[in-house]
Coordinates of C-alpha atoms in Angstrom, one line a residue:
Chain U
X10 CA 0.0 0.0 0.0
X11 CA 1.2 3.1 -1.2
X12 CA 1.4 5.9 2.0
X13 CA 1.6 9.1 -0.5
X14 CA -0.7 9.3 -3.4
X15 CA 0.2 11.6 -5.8
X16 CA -1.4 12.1 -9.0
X17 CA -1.8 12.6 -12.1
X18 CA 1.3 9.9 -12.9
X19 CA 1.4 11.9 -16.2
X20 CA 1.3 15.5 -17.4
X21 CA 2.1 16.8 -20.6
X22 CA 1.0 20.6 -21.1
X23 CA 2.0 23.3 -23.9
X24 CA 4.2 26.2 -22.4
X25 CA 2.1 29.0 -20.5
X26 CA -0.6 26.4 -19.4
X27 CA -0.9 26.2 -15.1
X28 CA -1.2 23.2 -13.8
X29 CA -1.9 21.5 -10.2
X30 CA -0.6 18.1 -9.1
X31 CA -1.6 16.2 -5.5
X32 CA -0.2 14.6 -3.0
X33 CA -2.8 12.4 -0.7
X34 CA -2.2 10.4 2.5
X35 CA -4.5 8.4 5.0
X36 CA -1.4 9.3 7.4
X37 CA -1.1 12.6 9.5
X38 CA 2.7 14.0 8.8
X39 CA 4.4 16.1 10.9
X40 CA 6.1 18.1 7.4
X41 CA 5.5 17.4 4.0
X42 CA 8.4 17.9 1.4
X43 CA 8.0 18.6 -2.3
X44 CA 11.4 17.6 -4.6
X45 CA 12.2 17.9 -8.0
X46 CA 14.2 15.2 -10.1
X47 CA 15.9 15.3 -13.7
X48 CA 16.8 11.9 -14.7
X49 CA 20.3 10.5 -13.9
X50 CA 20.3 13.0 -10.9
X51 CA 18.9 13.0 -7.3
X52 CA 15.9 14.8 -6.2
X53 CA 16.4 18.9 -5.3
X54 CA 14.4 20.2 -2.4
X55 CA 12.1 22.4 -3.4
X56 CA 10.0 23.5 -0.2
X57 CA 9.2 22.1 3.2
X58 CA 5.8 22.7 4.8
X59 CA 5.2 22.2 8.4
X60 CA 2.0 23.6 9.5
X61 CA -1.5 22.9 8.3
X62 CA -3.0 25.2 6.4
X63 CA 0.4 26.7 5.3
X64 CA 1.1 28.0 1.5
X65 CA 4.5 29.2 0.2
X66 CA 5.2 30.3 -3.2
X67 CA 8.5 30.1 -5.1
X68 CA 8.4 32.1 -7.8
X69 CA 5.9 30.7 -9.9
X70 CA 5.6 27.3 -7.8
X71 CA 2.8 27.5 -5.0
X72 CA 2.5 25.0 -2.3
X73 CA -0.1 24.4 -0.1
X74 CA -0.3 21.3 3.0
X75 CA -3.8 20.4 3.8
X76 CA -5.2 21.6 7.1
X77 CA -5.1 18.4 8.7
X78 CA -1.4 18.0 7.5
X79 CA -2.4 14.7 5.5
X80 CA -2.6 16.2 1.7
X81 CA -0.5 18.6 -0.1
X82 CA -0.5 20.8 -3.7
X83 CA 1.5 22.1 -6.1
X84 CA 0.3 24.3 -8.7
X85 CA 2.5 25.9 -11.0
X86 CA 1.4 29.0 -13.2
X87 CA 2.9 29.4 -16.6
X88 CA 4.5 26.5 -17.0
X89 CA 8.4 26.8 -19.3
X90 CA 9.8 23.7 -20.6
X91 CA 12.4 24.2 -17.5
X92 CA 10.1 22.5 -15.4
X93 CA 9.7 19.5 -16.9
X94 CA 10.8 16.8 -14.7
X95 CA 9.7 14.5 -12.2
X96 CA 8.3 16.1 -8.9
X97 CA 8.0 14.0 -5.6
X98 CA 6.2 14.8 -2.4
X99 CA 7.6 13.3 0.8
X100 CA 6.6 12.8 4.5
X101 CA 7.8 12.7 7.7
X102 CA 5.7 10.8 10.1
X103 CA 5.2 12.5 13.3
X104 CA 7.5 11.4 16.0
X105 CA 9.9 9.6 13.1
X106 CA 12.6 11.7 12.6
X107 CA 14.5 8.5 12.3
X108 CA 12.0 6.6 9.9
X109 CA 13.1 8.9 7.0
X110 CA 11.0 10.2 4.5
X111 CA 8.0 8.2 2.9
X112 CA 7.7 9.0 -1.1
X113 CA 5.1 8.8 -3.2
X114 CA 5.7 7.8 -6.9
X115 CA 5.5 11.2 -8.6
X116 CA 4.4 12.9 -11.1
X117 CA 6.0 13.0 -14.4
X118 CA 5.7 16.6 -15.8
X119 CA 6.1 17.9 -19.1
X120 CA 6.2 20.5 -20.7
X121 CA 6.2 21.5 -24.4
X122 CA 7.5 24.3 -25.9
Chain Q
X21 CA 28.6 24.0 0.6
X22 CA 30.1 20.9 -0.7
X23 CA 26.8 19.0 -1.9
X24 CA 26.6 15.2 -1.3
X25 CA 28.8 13.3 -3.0
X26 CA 28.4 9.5 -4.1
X27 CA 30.7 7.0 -5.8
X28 CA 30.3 5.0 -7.6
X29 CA 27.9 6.5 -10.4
X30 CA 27.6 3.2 -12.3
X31 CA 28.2 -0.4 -11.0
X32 CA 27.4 -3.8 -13.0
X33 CA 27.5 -6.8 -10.4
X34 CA 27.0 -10.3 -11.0
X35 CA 23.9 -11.7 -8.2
X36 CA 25.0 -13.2 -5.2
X37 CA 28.6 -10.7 -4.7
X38 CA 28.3 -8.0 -2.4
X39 CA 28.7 -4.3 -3.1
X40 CA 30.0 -1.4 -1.2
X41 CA 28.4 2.3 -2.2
X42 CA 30.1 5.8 -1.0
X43 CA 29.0 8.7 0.1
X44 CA 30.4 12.0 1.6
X45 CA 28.3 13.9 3.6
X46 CA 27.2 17.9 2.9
X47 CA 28.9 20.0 5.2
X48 CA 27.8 20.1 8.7
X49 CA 25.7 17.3 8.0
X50 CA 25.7 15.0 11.1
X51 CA 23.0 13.0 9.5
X52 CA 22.9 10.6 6.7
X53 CA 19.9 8.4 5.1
X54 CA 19.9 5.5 2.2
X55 CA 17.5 5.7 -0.1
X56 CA 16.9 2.8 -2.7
X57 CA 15.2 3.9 -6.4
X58 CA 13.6 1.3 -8.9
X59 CA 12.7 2.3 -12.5
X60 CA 9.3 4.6 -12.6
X61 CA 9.3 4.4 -8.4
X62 CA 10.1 7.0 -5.8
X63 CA 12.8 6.5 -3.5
X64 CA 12.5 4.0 -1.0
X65 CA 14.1 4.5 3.2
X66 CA 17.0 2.0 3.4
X67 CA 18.5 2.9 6.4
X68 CA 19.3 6.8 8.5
X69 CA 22.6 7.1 10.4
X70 CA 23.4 9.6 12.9
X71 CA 26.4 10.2 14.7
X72 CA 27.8 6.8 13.7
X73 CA 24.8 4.9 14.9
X74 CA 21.8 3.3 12.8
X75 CA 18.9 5.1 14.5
X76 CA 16.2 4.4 12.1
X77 CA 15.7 1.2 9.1
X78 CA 13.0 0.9 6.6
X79 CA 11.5 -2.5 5.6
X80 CA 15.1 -3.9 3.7
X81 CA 16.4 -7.2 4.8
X82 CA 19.9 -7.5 6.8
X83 CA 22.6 -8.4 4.2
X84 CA 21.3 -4.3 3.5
X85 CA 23.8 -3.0 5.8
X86 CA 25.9 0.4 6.3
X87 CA 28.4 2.5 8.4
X88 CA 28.6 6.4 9.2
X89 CA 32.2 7.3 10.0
X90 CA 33.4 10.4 12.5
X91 CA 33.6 12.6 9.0
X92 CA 30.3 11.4 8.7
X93 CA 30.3 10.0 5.3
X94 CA 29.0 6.8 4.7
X95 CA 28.6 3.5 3.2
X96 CA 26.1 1.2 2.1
X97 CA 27.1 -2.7 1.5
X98 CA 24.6 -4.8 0.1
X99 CA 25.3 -9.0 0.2
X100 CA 24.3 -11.6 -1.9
X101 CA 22.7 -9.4 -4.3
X102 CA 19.6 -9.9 -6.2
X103 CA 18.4 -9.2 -9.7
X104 CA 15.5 -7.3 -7.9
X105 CA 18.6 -5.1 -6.2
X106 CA 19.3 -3.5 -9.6
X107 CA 18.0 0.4 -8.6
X108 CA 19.2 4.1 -8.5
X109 CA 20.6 4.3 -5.2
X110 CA 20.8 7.4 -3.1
X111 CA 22.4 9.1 -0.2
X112 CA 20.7 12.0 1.7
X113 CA 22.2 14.5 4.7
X114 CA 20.1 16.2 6.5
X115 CA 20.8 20.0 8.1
X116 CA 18.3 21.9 10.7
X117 CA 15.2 22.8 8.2
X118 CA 14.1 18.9 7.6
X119 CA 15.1 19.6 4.4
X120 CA 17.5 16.2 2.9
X121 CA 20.1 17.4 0.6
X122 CA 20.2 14.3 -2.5
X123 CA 23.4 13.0 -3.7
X124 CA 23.0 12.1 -7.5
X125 CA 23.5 9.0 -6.9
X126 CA 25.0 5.3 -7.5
X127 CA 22.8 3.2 -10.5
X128 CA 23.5 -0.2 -9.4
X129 CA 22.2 -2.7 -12.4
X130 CA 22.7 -6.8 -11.2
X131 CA 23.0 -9.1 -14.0

């Protein structure tokens, strides 16, 4: 059983289109983590949220974690063919700061010029 | 900032040796995970090490086993490999903000 759902799997937009991928969970998490992956390289932090409710936005990336700190988004605005890649959410589970992070399968984004 | 650093980036193994992955810590990091990779998955917990001690393991059996040293890099040996073994595998330090800083990693393929 997969602990992180993320979806879609697959995304291909044009350039300029926004987009929103998910993160789901059954599990409460104590901070969610959104990373970024290029093939042949390892995943690049992006953000960490900690509180529910929280948003933060990097440039044109805007996170939000759920209230009850078990979902998460990412929506990005304008999409550019930079941002193609393969973005991963990841939990901490409270009180587990030694049962590293939980991953869900990601989401494969593309983007066309 | 140094970045994490892993070596090998490419290993062929033959199942049932054993393999030894490297991995230098970032800078001030005093703590170190394993994550393991397959094809179309995201990473999986291996193992986290801190201050030289295992303090936290994921569902991998025992021949999956590692060491922190006082620099705080880090190894990873694997025994008796499997073809199932074959996986991008990755090291991760961790600083103050949660935030994991990714090595890019050690492709392992078992023939």
């Amino acid at each position: 059983t997969q602990l992180l759902e993320q979806s879609p799997q697959f995304l291909s937009i044009q350039e300029g289109e926004n987009l929103t991928v998910y993160c789901n969970s059954s599990s409460v998490f104590s901070s969610l983590q959104w990373y970024r992956q290029e093939p042949g390289e390892g995943p690049v932090l992006l953000v960490t949220v900690v509180t529910g409710g929280e948003v933060k936005k990097l440039k044109r990336l805007t996170f939000q974690f759920g209230d009850a700190r078990k979902d998460s988004s990412l929506h990005i605005t304008a999409a550019q063919p930079g941002d193609t890649g393969l973005y991963l959410c990841a939990g901490a589970i409270p009180g587990g700061g030694a049962d590293g992070l939980t991953f869900g399968k990601g989401t494969h984004l593309i983007i066309q010029p | 900032e140094t970045g994490v650093t892993q070596s090998p980036t490419h290993l062929i193994k033959t199942r049932g040796q054993q393999v030894t992955l490297r991995c230098s810590s970032q800078s001030g990091h005093n703590t170190v995970s394993w994550y393991q990779q397959a094809l179309g998955q995201g990473p999986q917990f291996i193992f986290q090490y801190y201050r030289e001690e295992e303090n936290g393991r994921g569902n991998f059996p025992p021949r999956f086993s590692g060491l922190q040293f006082p620099n705080y890099s880090s190894e990873l040996n694997v025994n008796a490999l499997e073809l199932d073994d074959s996986a991008l595998y990755l090291c991760a330090s961790r600083g103050q903000d949660y935030g994991y800083t990714f090595g890019s990693g050690t492709r392992l393929t078992v023939v």
